[in-house]
Structures are given as structure tokens and as C-alpha cells.
PDB file of C-alpha atoms in Angstrom:
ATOM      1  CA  UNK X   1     -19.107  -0.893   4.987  1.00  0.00           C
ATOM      2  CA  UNK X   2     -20.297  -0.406   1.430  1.00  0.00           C
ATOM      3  CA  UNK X   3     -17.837   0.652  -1.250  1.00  0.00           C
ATOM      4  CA  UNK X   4     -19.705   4.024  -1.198  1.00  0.00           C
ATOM      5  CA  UNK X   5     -18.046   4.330   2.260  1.00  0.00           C
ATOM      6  CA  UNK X   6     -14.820   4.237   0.942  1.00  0.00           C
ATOM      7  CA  UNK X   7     -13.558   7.695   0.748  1.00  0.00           C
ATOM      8  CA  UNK X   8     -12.328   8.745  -2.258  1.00  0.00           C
ATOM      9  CA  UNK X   9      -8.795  11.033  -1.919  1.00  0.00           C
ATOM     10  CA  UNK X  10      -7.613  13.530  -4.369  1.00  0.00           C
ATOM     11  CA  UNK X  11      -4.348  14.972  -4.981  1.00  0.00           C
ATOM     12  CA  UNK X  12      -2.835  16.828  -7.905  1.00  0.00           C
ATOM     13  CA  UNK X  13      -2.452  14.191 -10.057  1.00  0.00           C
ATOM     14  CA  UNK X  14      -4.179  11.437  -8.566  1.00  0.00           C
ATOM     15  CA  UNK X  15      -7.213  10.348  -7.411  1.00  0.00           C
ATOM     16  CA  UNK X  16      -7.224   7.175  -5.116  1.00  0.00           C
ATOM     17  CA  UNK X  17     -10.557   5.301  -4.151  1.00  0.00           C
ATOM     18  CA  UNK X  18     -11.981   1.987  -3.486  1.00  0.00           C
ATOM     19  CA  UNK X  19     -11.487  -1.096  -5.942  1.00  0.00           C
ATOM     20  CA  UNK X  20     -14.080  -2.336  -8.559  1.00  0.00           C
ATOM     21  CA  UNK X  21     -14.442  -5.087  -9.714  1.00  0.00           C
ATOM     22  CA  UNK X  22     -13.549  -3.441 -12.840  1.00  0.00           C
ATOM     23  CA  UNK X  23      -9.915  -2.723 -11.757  1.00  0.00           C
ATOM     24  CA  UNK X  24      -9.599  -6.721 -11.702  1.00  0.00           C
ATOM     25  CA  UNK X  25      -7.599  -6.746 -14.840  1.00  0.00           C
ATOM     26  CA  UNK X  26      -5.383  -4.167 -14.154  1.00  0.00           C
ATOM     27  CA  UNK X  27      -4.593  -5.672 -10.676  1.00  0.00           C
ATOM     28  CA  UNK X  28      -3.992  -8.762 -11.904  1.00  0.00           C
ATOM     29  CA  UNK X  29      -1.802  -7.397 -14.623  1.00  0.00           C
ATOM     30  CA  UNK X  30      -0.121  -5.496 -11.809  1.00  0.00           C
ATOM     31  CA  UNK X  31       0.201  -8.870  -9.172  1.00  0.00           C
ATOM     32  CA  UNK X  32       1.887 -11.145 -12.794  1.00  0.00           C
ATOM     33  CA  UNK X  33       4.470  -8.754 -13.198  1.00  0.00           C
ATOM     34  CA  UNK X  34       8.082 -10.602 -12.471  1.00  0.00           C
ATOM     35  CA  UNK X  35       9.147  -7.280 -12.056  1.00  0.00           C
ATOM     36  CA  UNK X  36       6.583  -5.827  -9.395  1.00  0.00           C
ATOM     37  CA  UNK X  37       6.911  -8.813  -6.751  1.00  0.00           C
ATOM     38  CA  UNK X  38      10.572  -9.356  -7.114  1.00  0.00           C
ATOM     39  CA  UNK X  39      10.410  -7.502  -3.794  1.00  0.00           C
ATOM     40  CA  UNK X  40       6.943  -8.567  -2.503  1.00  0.00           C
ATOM     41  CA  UNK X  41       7.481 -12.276  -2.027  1.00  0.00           C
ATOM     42  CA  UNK X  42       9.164 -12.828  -5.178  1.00  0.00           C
ATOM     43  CA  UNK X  43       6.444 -14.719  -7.075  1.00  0.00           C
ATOM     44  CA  UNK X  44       3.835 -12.976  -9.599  1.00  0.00           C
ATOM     45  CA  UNK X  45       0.647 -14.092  -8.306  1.00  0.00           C
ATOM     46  CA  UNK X  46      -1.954 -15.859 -10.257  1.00  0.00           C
ATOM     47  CA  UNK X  47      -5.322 -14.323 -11.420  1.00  0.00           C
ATOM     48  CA  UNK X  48      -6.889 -16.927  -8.556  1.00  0.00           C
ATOM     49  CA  UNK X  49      -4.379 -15.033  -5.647  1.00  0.00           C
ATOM     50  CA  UNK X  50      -5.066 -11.721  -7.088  1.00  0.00           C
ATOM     51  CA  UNK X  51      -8.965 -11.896  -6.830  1.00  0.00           C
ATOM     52  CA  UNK X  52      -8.171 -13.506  -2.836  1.00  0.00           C
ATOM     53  CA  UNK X  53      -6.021 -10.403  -2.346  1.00  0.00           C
ATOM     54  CA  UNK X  54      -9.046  -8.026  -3.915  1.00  0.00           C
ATOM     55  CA  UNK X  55     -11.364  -9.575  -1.511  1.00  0.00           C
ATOM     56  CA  UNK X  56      -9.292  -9.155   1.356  1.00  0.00           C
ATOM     57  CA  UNK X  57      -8.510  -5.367   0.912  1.00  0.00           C
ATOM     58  CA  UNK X  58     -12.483  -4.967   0.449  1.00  0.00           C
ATOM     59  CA  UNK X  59     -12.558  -6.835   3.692  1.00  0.00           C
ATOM     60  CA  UNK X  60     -10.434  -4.748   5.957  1.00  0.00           C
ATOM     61  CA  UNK X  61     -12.580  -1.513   4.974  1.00  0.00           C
ATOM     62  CA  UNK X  62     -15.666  -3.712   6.221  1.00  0.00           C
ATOM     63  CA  UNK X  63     -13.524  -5.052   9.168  1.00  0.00           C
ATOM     64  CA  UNK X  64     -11.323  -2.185  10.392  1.00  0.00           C
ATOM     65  CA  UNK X  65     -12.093   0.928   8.570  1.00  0.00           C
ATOM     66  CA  UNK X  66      -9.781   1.094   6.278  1.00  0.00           C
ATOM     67  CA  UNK X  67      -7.971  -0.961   3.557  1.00  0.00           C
ATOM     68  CA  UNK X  68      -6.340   0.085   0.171  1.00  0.00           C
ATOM     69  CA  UNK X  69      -7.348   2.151  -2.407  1.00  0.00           C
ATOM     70  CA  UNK X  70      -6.710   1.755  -6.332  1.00  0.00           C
ATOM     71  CA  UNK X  71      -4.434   4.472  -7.424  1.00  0.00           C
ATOM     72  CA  UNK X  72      -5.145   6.062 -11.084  1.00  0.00           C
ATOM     73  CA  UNK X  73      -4.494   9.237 -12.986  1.00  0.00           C
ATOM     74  CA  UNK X  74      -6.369  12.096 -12.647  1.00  0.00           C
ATOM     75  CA  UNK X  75      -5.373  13.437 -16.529  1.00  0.00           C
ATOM     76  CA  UNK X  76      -6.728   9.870 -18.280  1.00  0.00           C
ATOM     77  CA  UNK X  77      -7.568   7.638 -15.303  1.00  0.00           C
ATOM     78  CA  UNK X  78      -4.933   5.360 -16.275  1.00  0.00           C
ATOM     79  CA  UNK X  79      -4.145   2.856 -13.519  1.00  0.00           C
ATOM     80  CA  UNK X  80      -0.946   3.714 -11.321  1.00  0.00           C
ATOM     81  CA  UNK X  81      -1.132   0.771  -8.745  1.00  0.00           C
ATOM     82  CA  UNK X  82      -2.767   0.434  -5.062  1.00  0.00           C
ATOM     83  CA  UNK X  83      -1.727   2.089  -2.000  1.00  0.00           C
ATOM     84  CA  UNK X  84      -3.140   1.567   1.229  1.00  0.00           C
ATOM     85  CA  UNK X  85      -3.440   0.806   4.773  1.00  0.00           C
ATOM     86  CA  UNK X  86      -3.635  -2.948   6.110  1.00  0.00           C
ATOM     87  CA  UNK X  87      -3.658  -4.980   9.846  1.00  0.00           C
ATOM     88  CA  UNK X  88      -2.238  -8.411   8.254  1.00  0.00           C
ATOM     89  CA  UNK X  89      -1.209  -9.962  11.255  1.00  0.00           C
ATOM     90  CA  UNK X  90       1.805 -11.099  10.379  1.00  0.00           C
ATOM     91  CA  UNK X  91       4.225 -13.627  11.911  1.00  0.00           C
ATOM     92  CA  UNK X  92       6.626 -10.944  12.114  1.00  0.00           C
ATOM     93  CA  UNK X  93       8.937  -9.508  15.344  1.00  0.00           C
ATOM     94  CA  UNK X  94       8.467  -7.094  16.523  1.00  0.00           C
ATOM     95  CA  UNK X  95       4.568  -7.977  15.883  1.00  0.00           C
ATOM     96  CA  UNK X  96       2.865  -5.070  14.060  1.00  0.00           C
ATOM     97  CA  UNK X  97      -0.635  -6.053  14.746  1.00  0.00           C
ATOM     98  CA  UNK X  98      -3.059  -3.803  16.148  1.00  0.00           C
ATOM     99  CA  UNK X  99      -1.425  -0.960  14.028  1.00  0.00           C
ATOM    100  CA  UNK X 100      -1.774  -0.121  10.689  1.00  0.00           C
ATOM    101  CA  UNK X 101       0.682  -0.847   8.156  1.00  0.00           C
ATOM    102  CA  UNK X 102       1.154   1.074   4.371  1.00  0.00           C
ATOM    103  CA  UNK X 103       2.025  -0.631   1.755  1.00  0.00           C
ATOM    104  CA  UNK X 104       2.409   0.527  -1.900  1.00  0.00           C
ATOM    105  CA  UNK X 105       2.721  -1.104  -5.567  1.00  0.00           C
ATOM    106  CA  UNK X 106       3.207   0.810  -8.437  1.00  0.00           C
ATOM    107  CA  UNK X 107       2.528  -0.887 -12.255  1.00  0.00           C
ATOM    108  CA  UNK X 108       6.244  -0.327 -13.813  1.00  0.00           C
ATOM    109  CA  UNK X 109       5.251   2.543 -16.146  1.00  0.00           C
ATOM    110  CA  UNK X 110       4.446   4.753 -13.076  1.00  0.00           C
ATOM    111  CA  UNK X 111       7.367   4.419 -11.156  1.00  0.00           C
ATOM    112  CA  UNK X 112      10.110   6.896 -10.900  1.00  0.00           C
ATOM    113  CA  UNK X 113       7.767   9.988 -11.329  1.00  0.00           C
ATOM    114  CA  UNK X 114       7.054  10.383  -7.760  1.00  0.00           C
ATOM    115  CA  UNK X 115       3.436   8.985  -7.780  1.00  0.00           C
ATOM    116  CA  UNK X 116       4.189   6.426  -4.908  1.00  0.00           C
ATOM    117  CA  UNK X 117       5.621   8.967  -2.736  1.00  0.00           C
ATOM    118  CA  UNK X 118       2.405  11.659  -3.307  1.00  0.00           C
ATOM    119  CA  UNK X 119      -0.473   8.528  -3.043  1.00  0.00           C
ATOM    120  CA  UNK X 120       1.264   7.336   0.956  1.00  0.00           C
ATOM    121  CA  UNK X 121       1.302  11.030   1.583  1.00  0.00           C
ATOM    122  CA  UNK X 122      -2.308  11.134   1.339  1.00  0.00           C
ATOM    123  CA  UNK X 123      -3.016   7.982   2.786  1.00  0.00           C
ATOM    124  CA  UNK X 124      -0.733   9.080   5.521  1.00  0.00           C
ATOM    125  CA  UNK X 125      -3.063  12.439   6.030  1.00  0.00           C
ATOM    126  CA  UNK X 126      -6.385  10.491   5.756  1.00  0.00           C
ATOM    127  CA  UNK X 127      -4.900   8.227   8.741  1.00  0.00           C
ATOM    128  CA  UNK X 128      -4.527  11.046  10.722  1.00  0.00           C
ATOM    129  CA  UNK X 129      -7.945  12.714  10.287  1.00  0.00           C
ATOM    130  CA  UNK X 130      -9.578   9.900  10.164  1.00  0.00           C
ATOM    131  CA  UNK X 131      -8.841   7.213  12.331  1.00  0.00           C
ATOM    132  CA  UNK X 132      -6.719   9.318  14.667  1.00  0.00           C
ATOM    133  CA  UNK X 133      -3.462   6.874  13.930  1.00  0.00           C
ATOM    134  CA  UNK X 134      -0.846   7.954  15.699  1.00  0.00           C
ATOM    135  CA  UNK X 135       1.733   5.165  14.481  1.00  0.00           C
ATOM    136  CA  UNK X 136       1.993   3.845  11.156  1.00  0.00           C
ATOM    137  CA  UNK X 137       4.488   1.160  10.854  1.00  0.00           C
ATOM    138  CA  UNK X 138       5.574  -0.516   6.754  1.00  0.00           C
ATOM    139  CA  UNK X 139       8.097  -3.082   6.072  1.00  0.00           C
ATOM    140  CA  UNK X 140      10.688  -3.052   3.155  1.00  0.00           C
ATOM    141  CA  UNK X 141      12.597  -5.858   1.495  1.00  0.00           C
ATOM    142  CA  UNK X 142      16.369  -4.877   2.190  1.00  0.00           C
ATOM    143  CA  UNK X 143      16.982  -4.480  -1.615  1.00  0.00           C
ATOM    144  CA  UNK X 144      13.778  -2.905  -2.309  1.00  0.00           C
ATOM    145  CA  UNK X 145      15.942   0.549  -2.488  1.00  0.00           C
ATOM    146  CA  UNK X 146      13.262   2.864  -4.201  1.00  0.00           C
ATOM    147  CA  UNK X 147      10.742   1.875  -1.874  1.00  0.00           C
ATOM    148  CA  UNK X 148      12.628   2.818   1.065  1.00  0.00           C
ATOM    149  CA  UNK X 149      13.213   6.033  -0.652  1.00  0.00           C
ATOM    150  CA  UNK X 150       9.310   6.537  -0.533  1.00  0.00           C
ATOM    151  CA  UNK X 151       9.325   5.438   2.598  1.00  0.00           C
ATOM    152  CA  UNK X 152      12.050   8.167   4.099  1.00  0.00           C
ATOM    153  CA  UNK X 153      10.174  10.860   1.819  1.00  0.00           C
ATOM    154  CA  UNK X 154       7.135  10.323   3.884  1.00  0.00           C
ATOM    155  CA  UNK X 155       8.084  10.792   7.074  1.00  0.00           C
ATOM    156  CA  UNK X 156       9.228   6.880   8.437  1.00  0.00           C
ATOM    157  CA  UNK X 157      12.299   5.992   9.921  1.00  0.00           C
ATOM    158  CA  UNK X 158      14.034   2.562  10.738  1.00  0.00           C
ATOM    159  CA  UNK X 159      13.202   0.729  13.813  1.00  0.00           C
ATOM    160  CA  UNK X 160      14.000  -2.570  13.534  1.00  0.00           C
ATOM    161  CA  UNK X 161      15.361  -5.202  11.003  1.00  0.00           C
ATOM    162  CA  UNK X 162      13.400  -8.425  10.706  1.00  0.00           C
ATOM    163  CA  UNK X 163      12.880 -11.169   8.458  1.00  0.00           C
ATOM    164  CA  UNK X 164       9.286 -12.334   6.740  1.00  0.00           C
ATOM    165  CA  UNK X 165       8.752 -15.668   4.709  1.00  0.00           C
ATOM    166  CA  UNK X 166      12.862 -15.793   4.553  1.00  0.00           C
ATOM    167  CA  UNK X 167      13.789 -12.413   3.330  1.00  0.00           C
ATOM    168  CA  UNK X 168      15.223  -9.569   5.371  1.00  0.00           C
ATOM    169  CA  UNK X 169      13.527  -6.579   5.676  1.00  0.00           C
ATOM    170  CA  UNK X 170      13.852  -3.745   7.091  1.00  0.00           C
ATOM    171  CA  UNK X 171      10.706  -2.054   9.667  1.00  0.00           C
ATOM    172  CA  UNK X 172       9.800   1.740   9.553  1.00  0.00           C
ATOM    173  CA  UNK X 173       7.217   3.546  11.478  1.00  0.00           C
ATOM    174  CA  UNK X 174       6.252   6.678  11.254  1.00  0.00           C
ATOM    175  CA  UNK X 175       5.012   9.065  14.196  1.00  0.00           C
ATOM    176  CA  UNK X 176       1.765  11.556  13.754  1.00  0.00           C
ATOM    177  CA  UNK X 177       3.032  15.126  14.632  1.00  0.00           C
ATOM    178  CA  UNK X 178       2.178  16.032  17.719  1.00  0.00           C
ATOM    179  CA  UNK X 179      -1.302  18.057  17.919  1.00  0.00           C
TER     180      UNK X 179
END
């Protein structure tokens, strides 16, 4: 898949589509941030792990379909953060693989205005139409409160507790409505 395959998703104040290699900077400014991976890992990545993780979202569109999208303002096209869906295989029980997983990451000046919470919802949509998903499972650092906020605003619920690279998280999945 081309990056012209990547569908590009609109809502009322955002418009979500497929990294360029443009949007480096401002994912790497994203990925340094202390502040942004206390939760994710706990280490700001380096410009070198930020391009690997660029690649590899570009990779699961051309491997499964889907992937994540960069996240920016419709008023000013300022950048928001990326939000997406991933298969990451991870040494994680229960094992998630086989179904995709959302993950979100805001920059710090657009959290608390509900942007995270309206970018999954239409990720969650565009799952449904088109790739049929019936499950979609996310996992949440235990003291990654606002997150799980998002999380319960979009429709998951709890299902397991787990932990991943020595933190305890919690595991949410959420069920397409029935058609």
C-alpha cells in the first residue's frame, strides 16, 4: 500500500491521515517529551527510535491494512499527536495478537480538550467499516488515569490486568455493536 491508500478521516475538528515524512519533526518532538512517555515505557525516545517507530506504522498499513494516522487541526493544521490501530505482537498475557490494538499520544498542548477521545472515536468507526473488526483490544499503564478516561469514553471496558516490560497495566477491549 501506497500512502495514497491511506484513508484520510475527518471529524469536526480534526483531520487524521497518513504520516509524511514531513511530520518527522513533530513526532520526534512528540516521542522526547519526558512528559508524553512517562506512561509509554517511561523513556523519551531518540530521533533514531522515532524514525524506527515512523517506519513501522508505515509498515503495518503495507502489512495489515491499517496502522496509525498523524492527528492535526483542522482550524491551522497544527499537530495534535498520532492515533491509530497496530498488531505489535507483544509478549503480553492474555496475547493480543491477531487483533488490533488502539493506541493514542497526544503532544501536551492538546490534551485535556477532548481531542484524544474524538480521533479513537473515528478510528474506532473506520475499524468497523472497514476491516469489519469486531474486537478492538488497548492497554493502559495503571497510572495513566486520563488515558483510561479516553478509553471508557469510547466504548472499552476492563478485561484483564497484565504487566508489559515491568509495568502494570491494565487491558480493555472493546466490542463492535451488534449489526
Amino acid at each position: 500500500m501506497n500512502l495514497e491508500g491511506i484513508p484520510t478521516l475527518r471529524t469536526e475538528r480534526l483531520i487524521l491521515r497518513g504520516p509524511r515524512r514531513d511530520d518527522l519533526g513533530d513526532s520526534v518532538a512528540l516521542w522526547g517529551d519526558p512528559e508524553v512517555t512517562r506512561f509509554l515505557g517511561g523513556v523519551p525516545s531518540t530521533a533514531e527510535e522515532t524514525w524506527s517507530r515512523f517506519l513501522r506504522n508505515l509498515g503495518h498499513w503495507a502489512l495489515q491494512g491499517f496502522g496509525y494516522w498523524v492527528v492535526r487541526e483542522r482550524d491551522g493544521d497544527r499537530f495534535v499527536g498520532e492515533v491509530g490501530l497496530a498488531d505489535l505482537h507483544r509478549a503480553i498475557e492474555p496475547s493480543l495478537e491477531g487483533v488490533p490494538e488502539a493506541g493514542w499520544v497526544l503532544a501536551p498542548a492538546s490534551a485535556g480538550r477532548g481531542l484524544a477521545t474524538e480521533a479513537v472515536r473515528a478510528v474506532l468507526a473506520w475499524s468497523e467499516a472497514a476491516l469489519g473488526a469486531a474486537r478492538v483490544v488497548c492497554i493502559i499503564n495503571d497510572d495513566h488515569v486520563a488515558s483510561r478516561r479516553v478509553a471508557e469514553k469510547c466504548g472499552f471496558v476492563r478485561f484483564a490486568e497484565s504487566r508489559y516490560k515491568g509495568a502494570a497495566v491494565q487491558m480493555f477491549e472493546r466490542l463492535a455493536p451488534a449489526r
